[in-house]
Coordinates of C-alpha atoms and ligand atoms in Angstrom, one line a residue:
M85 CA 0.0 0.0 0.0
T86 CA 1.4 3.4 -1.0
L87 CA 0.1 6.6 0.7
L88 CA -0.8 9.3 -1.8
D89 CA 0.9 12.0 0.2
G90 CA -1.0 15.2 -0.7
K91 CA 0.8 17.3 1.9
A92 CA 4.3 16.4 0.5
T93 CA 3.1 16.7 -3.1
S94 CA 1.4 20.1 -2.4
N95 CA 4.7 21.3 -0.8
T96 CA 6.6 20.3 -4.0
I97 CA 4.0 22.2 -6.1
K98 CA 4.3 25.3 -3.8
D99 CA 8.1 25.2 -4.2
E100 CA 7.6 25.2 -7.9
L101 CA 5.3 28.1 -7.7
T102 CA 7.7 30.0 -5.4
V103 CA 10.4 29.7 -8.1
A104 CA 7.9 30.9 -10.8
V105 CA 6.9 33.9 -8.8
A106 CA 10.5 34.8 -8.0
A107 CA 11.3 34.6 -11.8
R108 CA 8.3 36.9 -12.5
K109 CA 9.6 39.4 -9.9
E110 CA 13.1 39.2 -11.4
A111 CA 11.6 40.0 -14.8
G112 CA 9.7 43.0 -13.5
K113 CA 6.4 41.2 -14.0
K114 CA 3.3 41.5 -11.8
I115 CA 3.1 39.4 -8.6
P116 CA 0.0 37.1 -8.6
H117 CA -2.7 38.5 -6.3
L118 CA -5.6 36.2 -5.0
A119 CA -8.6 37.5 -3.1
A120 CA -11.0 35.3 -1.1
V121 CA -14.4 36.3 0.0
L122 CA -15.9 34.6 3.1
V123 CA -19.5 35.3 4.1
G124 CA -20.4 34.3 7.7
N125 CA -18.5 32.5 10.3
D126 CA -18.7 28.8 9.6
G127 CA -15.7 27.2 11.4
A128 CA -14.6 24.9 8.6
S129 CA -14.9 27.6 5.9
M130 CA -12.9 30.0 8.0
T131 CA -10.2 27.3 8.4
Y132 CA -10.1 26.7 4.6
V133 CA -10.0 30.4 3.7
N134 CA -7.2 31.1 6.2
S135 CA -5.2 28.2 4.8
K136 CA -5.6 29.6 1.3
V137 CA -4.4 33.0 2.4
K138 CA -1.5 31.5 4.3
A139 CA -0.5 29.4 1.2
C140 CA -0.4 32.7 -0.8
E141 CA 2.2 34.1 1.7
R142 CA 4.2 30.9 1.5
V143 CA 4.7 31.1 -2.3
G144 CA 5.1 34.9 -2.4
Y145 CA 1.7 35.9 -3.8
K146 CA -0.3 38.9 -2.6
S147 CA -3.6 38.0 -1.0
T148 CA -6.6 39.8 0.2
L149 CA -9.2 38.4 2.6
I150 CA -12.7 39.9 2.6
T151 CA -14.8 38.8 5.5
L152 CA -18.5 39.7 5.4
D153 CA -21.1 39.2 8.1
A154 CA -23.5 36.3 7.8
S155 CA -26.4 38.8 7.3
T156 CA -24.7 40.3 4.2
S157 CA -27.4 40.7 1.5
E158 CA -27.1 39.2 -2.0
E159 CA -26.9 42.7 -3.3
Q160 CA -24.0 43.6 -1.1
L161 CA -22.1 40.5 -2.1
L162 CA -22.7 41.2 -5.8
S163 CA -21.4 44.7 -5.3
E164 CA -18.2 43.3 -3.6
I165 CA -17.8 41.0 -6.6
A166 CA -18.2 43.9 -9.0
S167 CA -15.4 45.7 -7.3
L168 CA -13.1 42.7 -7.4
N169 CA -13.9 42.2 -11.1
A170 CA -12.9 45.9 -11.7
N171 CA -9.8 45.9 -9.5
S172 CA -6.9 45.5 -11.9
D173 CA -4.5 44.4 -9.2
I174 CA -6.5 41.3 -8.4
D175 CA -5.7 38.4 -10.8
G176 CA -8.2 35.9 -9.4
F177 CA -10.6 35.5 -6.5
I178 CA -12.9 33.0 -4.9
V179 CA -16.1 33.1 -3.0
Q180 CA -16.0 30.4 -0.4
L181 CA -18.9 28.0 -0.5
P182 CA -21.4 27.2 1.0
L183 CA -23.0 30.6 1.2
P184 CA -25.8 31.5 3.7
K185 CA -29.2 30.2 2.6
H186 CA -30.6 33.7 1.7
I187 CA -28.0 34.1 -1.1
D188 CA -28.5 32.5 -4.5
E189 CA -25.2 30.7 -5.2
Q190 CA -25.7 30.5 -9.0
K191 CA -26.4 34.2 -9.2
I192 CA -23.1 34.9 -7.3
L193 CA -21.0 32.5 -9.4
L194 CA -22.4 34.0 -12.6
A195 CA -21.3 37.5 -11.5
I196 CA -17.6 36.6 -11.2
D197 CA -15.5 37.6 -14.2
P198 CA -14.7 34.2 -15.9
A199 CA -11.1 35.4 -16.4
K200 CA -10.7 35.8 -12.6
D201 CA -12.7 32.7 -11.7
V202 CA -9.8 30.7 -10.3
D203 CA -12.2 28.1 -8.8
G204 CA -13.6 27.4 -12.2
F205 CA -17.2 27.6 -11.0
H206 CA -18.6 30.1 -13.5
P207 CA -20.9 28.4 -15.9
M208 CA -18.7 29.5 -18.8
N209 CA -15.7 27.8 -17.3
V210 CA -17.7 24.7 -16.3
G211 CA -18.7 24.5 -20.0
K212 CA -15.2 24.9 -21.2
M213 CA -14.1 22.2 -18.7
A214 CA -16.8 19.8 -20.0
L215 CA -15.6 20.4 -23.6
N216 CA -11.9 19.9 -22.6
L217 CA -11.1 23.4 -23.7
P218 CA -8.4 25.4 -21.8
T219 CA -9.8 26.9 -18.6
F220 CA -9.4 26.9 -14.8
L221 CA -10.1 23.4 -13.6
P222 CA -11.9 23.3 -10.2
A223 CA -9.2 23.0 -7.6
T224 CA -10.2 19.7 -5.9
P225 CA -10.6 17.6 -9.1
Y226 CA -7.5 19.3 -10.5
G227 CA -5.6 18.4 -7.4
I228 CA -6.7 14.7 -7.7
L229 CA -5.6 14.6 -11.3
E230 CA -2.2 16.0 -10.3
L231 CA -1.8 13.5 -7.4
L232 CA -2.6 10.6 -9.8
K233 CA -0.1 12.1 -12.3
R234 CA 2.8 12.5 -9.8
Y235 CA 2.3 9.0 -8.4
Q236 CA 1.9 7.6 -11.9
V237 CA -1.4 5.9 -11.1
E238 CA -2.8 4.6 -14.4
T239 CA -6.3 5.8 -15.3
S240 CA -6.5 4.8 -18.9
G241 CA -9.0 2.0 -19.4
Q242 CA -9.5 1.7 -15.6
H243 CA -13.0 1.6 -14.1
V244 CA -13.3 4.7 -11.9
V245 CA -16.3 4.9 -9.5
V246 CA -17.1 8.4 -8.2
I247 CA -19.3 8.5 -5.2
G248 CA -21.1 11.9 -4.9
R249 CA -22.3 14.3 -7.6
S250 CA -21.5 17.7 -6.2
H251 CA -20.8 20.6 -8.6
I252 CA -17.5 21.1 -6.8
V253 CA -16.1 17.6 -6.8
G254 CA -18.0 14.5 -8.0
E255 CA -19.6 15.9 -11.2
P256 CA -16.4 17.6 -12.6
M257 CA -14.3 14.7 -11.5
S258 CA -16.4 12.2 -13.4
I259 CA -16.2 14.4 -16.6
L260 CA -12.5 14.9 -16.4
L261 CA -11.5 11.3 -15.8
A262 CA -13.6 10.2 -18.8
Q263 CA -12.0 12.8 -21.1
K264 CA -9.2 12.2 -23.6
R265 CA -6.4 13.6 -21.5
A266 CA -3.3 12.5 -19.6
Q267 CA -5.1 11.5 -16.4
G268 CA -8.2 10.5 -18.2
N269 CA -9.5 7.8 -20.6
A270 CA -11.1 6.0 -17.7
T271 CA -14.5 4.2 -17.8
V272 CA -16.4 6.3 -15.2
T273 CA -19.4 5.4 -13.1
L274 CA -20.9 8.4 -11.3
T275 CA -22.9 7.2 -8.2
H276 CA -25.0 9.1 -5.7
S277 CA -27.6 8.9 -3.0
R278 CA -30.2 7.3 -5.4
T279 CA -27.8 4.6 -6.7
K280 CA -29.0 1.1 -6.1
N281 CA -26.7 -1.6 -4.8
L282 CA -23.7 0.7 -4.6
K283 CA -21.5 -2.1 -3.1
A284 CA -21.9 -4.2 -6.3
I285 CA -20.5 -1.2 -8.2
T286 CA -17.7 -0.2 -5.9
L287 CA -16.5 -3.9 -5.8
Q288 CA -15.8 -3.5 -9.6
A289 CA -13.8 -0.3 -9.2
D290 CA -10.1 0.0 -10.0
I291 CA -10.2 3.5 -8.6
I292 CA -12.8 5.0 -6.2
V293 CA -13.2 8.7 -5.6
A294 CA -15.3 9.1 -2.4
A295 CA -16.8 12.6 -2.3
L296 CA -20.2 12.2 -0.6
G297 CA -19.5 13.8 2.8
I298 CA -20.4 10.9 5.1
P299 CA -17.7 10.0 7.5
E300 CA -16.1 6.5 7.1
F301 CA -18.9 5.5 4.6
L302 CA -16.7 3.3 2.4
T303 CA -15.6 0.2 4.2
G304 CA -13.2 -2.7 3.4
D305 CA -16.0 -5.1 2.3
M306 CA -17.0 -2.6 -0.5
V307 CA -13.7 -2.6 -2.3
K308 CA -11.6 -5.1 -4.2
Q309 CA -7.9 -6.0 -3.6
G310 CA -5.5 -3.5 -5.2
V311 CA -8.0 -0.6 -5.5
T312 CA -6.8 3.0 -5.6
I313 CA -8.7 5.2 -3.1
I314 CA -9.1 8.9 -3.3
D315 CA -10.8 10.2 -0.1
V316 CA -12.3 13.7 -0.6
G317 CA -14.3 13.8 2.6
I318 CA -13.2 15.9 5.5
T319 CA -15.9 16.1 8.2
R320 CA -15.5 17.3 11.8
V321 CA -16.6 14.5 14.1
E322 CA -17.1 15.2 17.8
D323 CA -14.3 13.7 19.8
D324 CA -13.9 14.7 23.5
S325 CA -10.4 13.1 23.6
K326 CA -9.2 15.9 21.4
K327 CA -8.3 19.3 22.8
R328 CA -10.4 21.1 20.0
G329 CA -13.3 18.8 20.6
Y330 CA -13.4 17.1 17.2
R331 CA -11.4 15.0 14.8
L332 CA -11.3 15.1 11.0
A333 CA -12.8 12.1 9.3
G334 CA -12.7 11.1 5.7
D335 CA -15.5 9.4 3.7
V336 CA -13.3 6.2 3.8
D337 CA -12.9 3.9 6.7
F338 CA -9.1 3.9 6.5
A339 CA -8.6 1.0 8.9
S340 CA -10.6 -1.5 6.9
V341 CA -9.9 -0.2 3.4
S342 CA -6.2 0.6 3.4
P343 CA -5.1 -3.1 3.8
K344 CA -6.8 -3.9 0.4
A345 CA -5.6 -0.7 -1.4
S346 CA -2.6 -0.3 -3.6
F347 CA -2.8 3.5 -3.3
I348 CA -4.8 5.6 -0.8
T349 CA -5.0 9.2 0.3
P350 CA -4.9 9.9 4.0
V351 CA -7.3 12.4 5.8
P352 CA -6.0 14.9 6.6
G353 CA -3.0 15.3 4.4
G354 CA -4.4 13.9 1.2
V355 CA -6.7 15.8 -1.2
G356 CA -7.1 18.9 1.1
P357 CA -3.6 20.3 0.6
M358 CA -3.7 19.5 -3.1
T359 CA -6.9 21.7 -3.5
I360 CA -5.0 24.7 -2.1
A361 CA -1.9 24.1 -4.3
M362 CA -4.0 23.9 -7.4
L363 CA -5.9 27.1 -6.5
L364 CA -2.5 28.8 -6.3
K365 CA -1.6 27.2 -9.7
N366 CA -4.8 28.6 -11.2
T367 CA -4.0 32.0 -9.8
L368 CA -0.6 32.1 -11.4
Q369 CA -2.3 31.0 -14.7
A370 CA -4.8 33.9 -14.3
C371 CA -1.9 36.3 -13.7
E372 CA 0.0 35.0 -16.8
N373 CA -3.1 35.2 -18.9
R374 CA -3.3 38.9 -18.1
D375 CA 0.4 39.7 -18.9
Ligands
GUN459 N1 -16.1 24.9 -0.5 C1 -15.6 23.7 -0.5 N2 -14.6 23.5 -1.5 C2 -14.5 24.7 -2.1 C3 -13.7 25.2 -3.1 O1 -12.9 24.5 -3.7 N3 -13.9 26.5 -3.4 C4 -14.8 27.3 -2.8 N4 -14.9 28.6 -3.2 N5 -15.5 26.9 -1.9 C5 -15.4 25.6 -1.5

């Protein structure tokens, strides 16, 4: 069993980005600048956004964090987005999801300038992604492709089972892995909450991407020997033995699945850090596109 070490791999990518930024600086070019908008005070979202800002510092980017009250209106958020679109110093920005219930997520994503949409969530960029045209790939699926690439996990002709059809992970992941591309050419089955007899399907999988958000859902009896496991889940589970009162659990029961796996991502330290590294990569791309 080989651990797909997202922490180490993301550090390698960040080192590569640091070199690229230093070269830009040396050449008198603009330093990439990422902005993040956080609405409300959800604990997990605050952690993620802070990690994104910290990662910018690490590679030498400029970053701007905009925190808005949970009661912020849709109109106020749209006006914030309009000013980020217009700000020529900002190369890319993200609006952290989920948003409070009173805000229409699609309306917000549609307002982001597609050229600055480094999350790849704008419908125009989703369309380009689906057509395999150059665009910003959503950071989590992009990070998974990169991890598979750097560990030379074969995807061509393999049966990939994706569990979960979210717009952020499952859906784009299923599209990308089926495409004619380096980490693609897979036979993909996209499964979800209405799927019947899921276990019969996961038992046929060469690669499983678990992205449903239910802690320790995938167990050893559901996978075949030699499977590759990508665990996207990261849920806070109450745990009084921890100082902070919770532990982080993936969608995979690591204890029962890992003995059967040839490759597996840990949680934490697997997909999570890769997501941040690829967001930084997209931000550099956005900056280069504007040169
Ligand atoms: N919420 C969970 N994952 C993501 C992500 O990749 N980007 C944004 N903006 N919000 C998220």
